[in-house]
Amino acid sequence: MAYENILREDREGVAFVTVNRPDKLNALNNSTIGELQHCFDALTLDESVRAVILTGSGEKAFVAGADISELAEQTAITARPLALRGQRLMNTVEGCTKPVVAAVNGYALGGGCELALACHIRTASDNAQFGLPEVTLGIIPGYGGTQRLARIAGPGVAREWVLTGEMIGAEEAWRVGVVNRLFAPEELKEGTWKLAETILSRGPIALRLALETIRRGLNMSQQEGEIIESDMFGLASTTDDMRQRMQAFLDKAKKK
Ligand code: COA
């Protein structure tokens, strides 16, 4: 599929996906959602890709939300399937078997904030702005944001962001745990790349199992999550990768 609204560029096992509608601040129109869905479906199955970095084109925005010119046309009949389609994309991003890092380079509002929340880790430039302004337009977040923000930062923060609709600076987003690492704008790309490199130096199967364990556990009780954890722990212990990494540690210790 040829993309018109996104770019994908692969380097050293990392796929850089860029939402590319800078003149509309990378707003998610229907066709961009379709292209992202296609792209993340393909990434999940592509064994040459070991991590994904998702960002926005230009210097102003990661993604400034769902496309309001399309939202304005929605009715009670069309809105629900649109929300379900957006939710499916966010679930695909979150369910990606490779680590997905959002490099938030500017506005991450509405659907853009929800897209960042669906990524596994978020880095941001210190001038980025987050927010869920849907209530200012008379709607509510519909791409999983009400659920994910409450799980990531707690229900108090989720209610504050959703009910005020205010923009939240990157430092505050970092303080409440929405952003993992903050960078000066000119260092965001390099800093995010280094983070991806660190992750990619770790056991590849362990990374997959860890992602899966955390994701599934979020929708379970602690007890049920620990059962998944012990199963995955057992699975990790069957790999050559585990044996090689542990032997390398022991050999190094012997030489000291
Ligand atoms: N949907 C559709 N178009 C959008 C958009 C969105 N979510 N966000 C920005 N754009 C468009 C603008 O309409 C404008 O297009 P134009 O040049 O054809 O008029 C272009 O992107 C640039 O945006 P502009 O508003 O001129 O930039 P700004 O720097 O003055 O303001 C924002 C930036 C982010 C504060 C402002 O664009 C904004 O409030 N956007 C909507 C955010 C939002 O409510 N998102 C949630 C939707 S549910």
CSV table of N, CA, C and O and ligand atoms in Angstrom, one decimal, residues 21-28 60-61 63-71 107 109-112 114 131-134 136-137 139-140 167, ligand 1:
chain,number,residue,atom,x,y,z
A,21,ARG,N,1.2,15.2,7.7
A,21,ARG,CA,0.3,16.2,7.2
A,21,ARG,C,0.7,17.5,7.9
A,21,ARG,O,-0.2,18.1,8.7
A,22,PRO,N,1.9,18.0,7.8
A,22,PRO,CA,2.3,19.1,8.6
A,22,PRO,C,1.4,20.4,8.4
A,22,PRO,O,1.2,21.1,9.4
A,23,ASP,N,0.8,20.6,7.2
A,23,ASP,CA,0.0,21.8,7.0
A,23,ASP,C,-1.3,21.7,7.8
A,23,ASP,O,-2.0,22.7,8.1
A,24,LYS,N,-1.7,20.5,8.3
A,24,LYS,CA,-2.8,20.3,9.2
A,24,LYS,C,-2.4,19.8,10.6
A,24,LYS,O,-3.1,19.2,11.3
A,25,LEU,N,-1.2,20.1,10.9
A,25,LEU,CA,-0.6,19.7,12.2
A,25,LEU,C,-0.8,18.2,12.4
A,25,LEU,O,-1.0,17.8,13.6
A,26,ASN,N,-0.7,17.5,11.3
A,26,ASN,CA,-0.7,16.0,11.4
A,26,ASN,C,-2.0,15.4,11.9
A,26,ASN,O,-2.0,14.3,12.5
A,27,ALA,N,-3.1,16.2,11.8
A,27,ALA,CA,-4.4,15.7,12.3
A,27,ALA,C,-4.8,14.4,11.6
A,27,ALA,O,-4.5,14.2,10.5
A,28,LEU,N,-5.4,13.5,12.4
A,28,LEU,CA,-5.7,12.2,12.0
A,28,LEU,C,-7.1,12.2,11.2
A,28,LEU,O,-8.1,12.2,11.9
A,60,LYS,N,6.0,21.7,14.7
A,60,LYS,CA,5.0,22.1,15.6
A,60,LYS,C,4.2,21.0,16.3
A,60,LYS,O,3.7,21.2,17.4
A,61,ALA,N,4.0,19.9,15.6
A,61,ALA,CA,3.0,19.0,16.1
A,61,ALA,C,3.5,17.5,16.0
A,61,ALA,O,4.1,17.1,15.0
A,63,VAL,N,0.7,15.1,16.7
A,63,VAL,CA,-0.6,15.0,16.0
A,63,VAL,C,-1.5,15.9,16.8
A,63,VAL,O,-1.7,15.7,18.0
A,64,ALA,N,-2.1,16.8,16.1
A,64,ALA,CA,-3.0,17.8,16.8
A,64,ALA,C,-4.5,17.3,16.9
A,64,ALA,O,-5.4,18.1,17.1
A,65,GLY,N,-4.7,16.0,16.9
A,65,GLY,CA,-6.0,15.5,17.1
A,65,GLY,C,-6.6,14.8,15.9
A,65,GLY,O,-6.0,14.7,14.8
A,66,ALA,N,-7.8,14.3,16.1
A,66,ALA,CA,-8.6,13.8,15.0
A,66,ALA,C,-8.9,15.0,14.1
A,66,ALA,O,-8.9,16.1,14.6
A,67,ASP,N,-9.2,14.8,12.9
A,67,ASP,CA,-9.4,15.9,12.0
A,67,ASP,C,-10.8,16.5,12.2
A,67,ASP,O,-11.9,15.8,12.0
A,68,ILE,N,-10.8,17.7,12.7
A,68,ILE,CA,-12.1,18.3,13.2
A,68,ILE,C,-13.0,18.6,12.0
A,68,ILE,O,-14.3,18.5,12.1
A,69,SER,N,-12.5,18.8,10.8
A,69,SER,CA,-13.4,19.0,9.6
A,69,SER,C,-14.2,17.7,9.3
A,69,SER,O,-15.3,17.8,8.8
A,70,GLU,N,-13.6,16.6,9.6
A,70,GLU,CA,-14.4,15.3,9.5
A,70,GLU,C,-15.3,15.1,10.7
A,70,GLU,O,-16.5,14.6,10.5
A,71,LEU,N,-14.8,15.4,11.9
A,71,LEU,CA,-15.6,15.1,13.1
A,71,LEU,C,-16.9,15.9,13.1
A,71,LEU,O,-17.9,15.5,13.5
A,107,TYR,N,2.5,19.5,19.5
A,107,TYR,CA,1.2,19.2,20.0
A,107,TYR,C,0.8,17.8,19.9
A,107,TYR,O,0.9,17.1,18.9
A,109,LEU,N,-2.6,16.4,20.9
A,109,LEU,CA,-3.9,16.7,21.4
A,109,LEU,C,-5.0,15.7,21.0
A,109,LEU,O,-4.8,15.1,19.9
A,110,GLY,N,-6.0,15.5,21.8
A,110,GLY,CA,-7.1,14.7,21.4
A,110,GLY,C,-6.6,13.3,20.9
A,110,GLY,O,-5.8,12.6,21.6
A,111,GLY,N,-7.0,12.9,19.7
A,111,GLY,CA,-6.5,11.7,19.1
A,111,GLY,C,-5.0,11.5,19.1
A,111,GLY,O,-4.5,10.4,19.1
A,112,GLY,N,-4.3,12.6,19.0
A,112,GLY,CA,-2.8,12.6,19.0
A,112,GLY,C,-2.3,12.2,20.4
A,112,GLY,O,-1.3,11.5,20.5
A,114,GLU,N,-4.1,10.5,22.4
A,114,GLU,CA,-4.5,9.1,22.6
A,114,GLU,C,-3.5,8.1,21.9
A,114,GLU,O,-3.2,7.0,22.3
A,131,GLY,N,-2.8,17.1,25.8
A,131,GLY,CA,-4.1,17.5,26.2
A,131,GLY,C,-5.2,16.7,25.5
A,131,GLY,O,-5.0,16.1,24.4
A,132,LEU,N,-6.4,16.7,26.2
A,132,LEU,CA,-7.6,16.0,25.7
A,132,LEU,C,-8.7,17.1,25.6
A,132,LEU,O,-9.5,17.1,26.5
A,133,PRO,N,-8.7,17.9,24.5
A,133,PRO,CA,-9.6,19.0,24.5
A,133,PRO,C,-11.0,18.7,24.0
A,133,PRO,O,-11.8,19.6,23.7
A,134,GLU,N,-11.3,17.4,23.9
A,134,GLU,CA,-12.6,17.0,23.3
A,134,GLU,C,-13.8,17.8,23.9
A,134,GLU,O,-14.7,18.2,23.2
A,136,THR,N,-14.1,20.6,24.9
A,136,THR,CA,-14.3,22.0,24.4
A,136,THR,C,-15.1,22.0,23.0
A,136,THR,O,-15.6,23.0,22.6
A,137,LEU,N,-15.1,20.8,22.4
A,137,LEU,CA,-15.9,20.6,21.2
A,137,LEU,C,-17.2,19.9,21.4
A,137,LEU,O,-17.9,19.5,20.4
A,139,ILE,N,-17.6,16.9,22.7
A,139,ILE,CA,-17.5,15.4,22.6
A,139,ILE,C,-16.5,14.9,23.8
A,139,ILE,O,-16.1,15.8,24.6
A,140,ILE,N,-16.3,13.6,23.8
A,140,ILE,CA,-15.3,13.1,24.8
A,140,ILE,C,-14.3,12.3,24.0
A,140,ILE,O,-14.5,12.0,22.8
A,167,MET,N,-4.5,22.4,27.8
A,167,MET,CA,-3.2,21.9,27.3
A,167,MET,C,-2.3,21.7,28.5
A,167,MET,O,-2.3,22.6,29.5
B,1,COA,N1,-8.2,18.9,12.7
B,1,COA,C1,-8.2,19.5,11.6
B,1,COA,N2,-7.4,20.5,11.3
B,1,COA,C2,-6.5,20.9,12.2
B,1,COA,C3,-6.5,20.3,13.5
B,1,COA,C4,-7.4,19.3,13.7
B,1,COA,N3,-7.4,18.6,14.9
B,1,COA,N4,-5.5,20.9,14.2
B,1,COA,C5,-5.0,21.9,13.4
B,1,COA,N5,-5.6,21.9,12.2
B,1,COA,C6,-5.3,22.7,11.0
B,1,COA,C7,-5.9,24.1,11.2
B,1,COA,O1,-7.2,24.1,10.8
B,1,COA,C8,-5.0,24.9,10.2
B,1,COA,O2,-5.4,24.6,8.9
B,1,COA,P1,-5.5,25.8,7.8
B,1,COA,O3,-4.1,26.4,7.7
B,1,COA,O4,-5.9,25.1,6.6
B,1,COA,O5,-6.5,26.8,8.4
B,1,COA,C9,-3.6,24.2,10.4
B,1,COA,O6,-3.9,22.9,10.9
B,1,COA,C10,-2.7,25.0,11.4
B,1,COA,O7,-3.4,25.1,12.6
B,1,COA,P2,-3.6,26.5,13.3
B,1,COA,O8,-4.8,26.4,14.2
B,1,COA,O9,-3.6,27.6,12.3
B,1,COA,O10,-2.3,26.6,14.2
B,1,COA,P3,-2.0,27.4,15.5
B,1,COA,O11,-0.6,27.3,15.8
B,1,COA,O12,-2.7,28.7,15.5
B,1,COA,O13,-2.8,26.5,16.7
B,1,COA,C11,-3.5,24.5,17.8
B,1,COA,C12,-2.4,25.2,17.0
B,1,COA,C13,-3.0,23.1,18.0
B,1,COA,C14,-3.7,25.2,19.2
B,1,COA,C15,-4.8,24.6,17.0
B,1,COA,O14,-4.6,24.1,15.7
B,1,COA,C16,-5.9,23.7,17.6
B,1,COA,O15,-6.5,24.0,18.6
B,1,COA,N6,-6.2,22.5,16.9
B,1,COA,C17,-7.2,21.6,17.3
B,1,COA,C18,-6.8,20.8,18.5
B,1,COA,C19,-8.0,19.9,19.0
B,1,COA,O16,-9.0,20.4,19.5
B,1,COA,N7,-7.7,18.6,18.8
B,1,COA,C20,-8.7,17.6,19.3
B,1,COA,C21,-9.6,17.2,18.3
B,1,COA,S1,-10.8,16.1,19.0
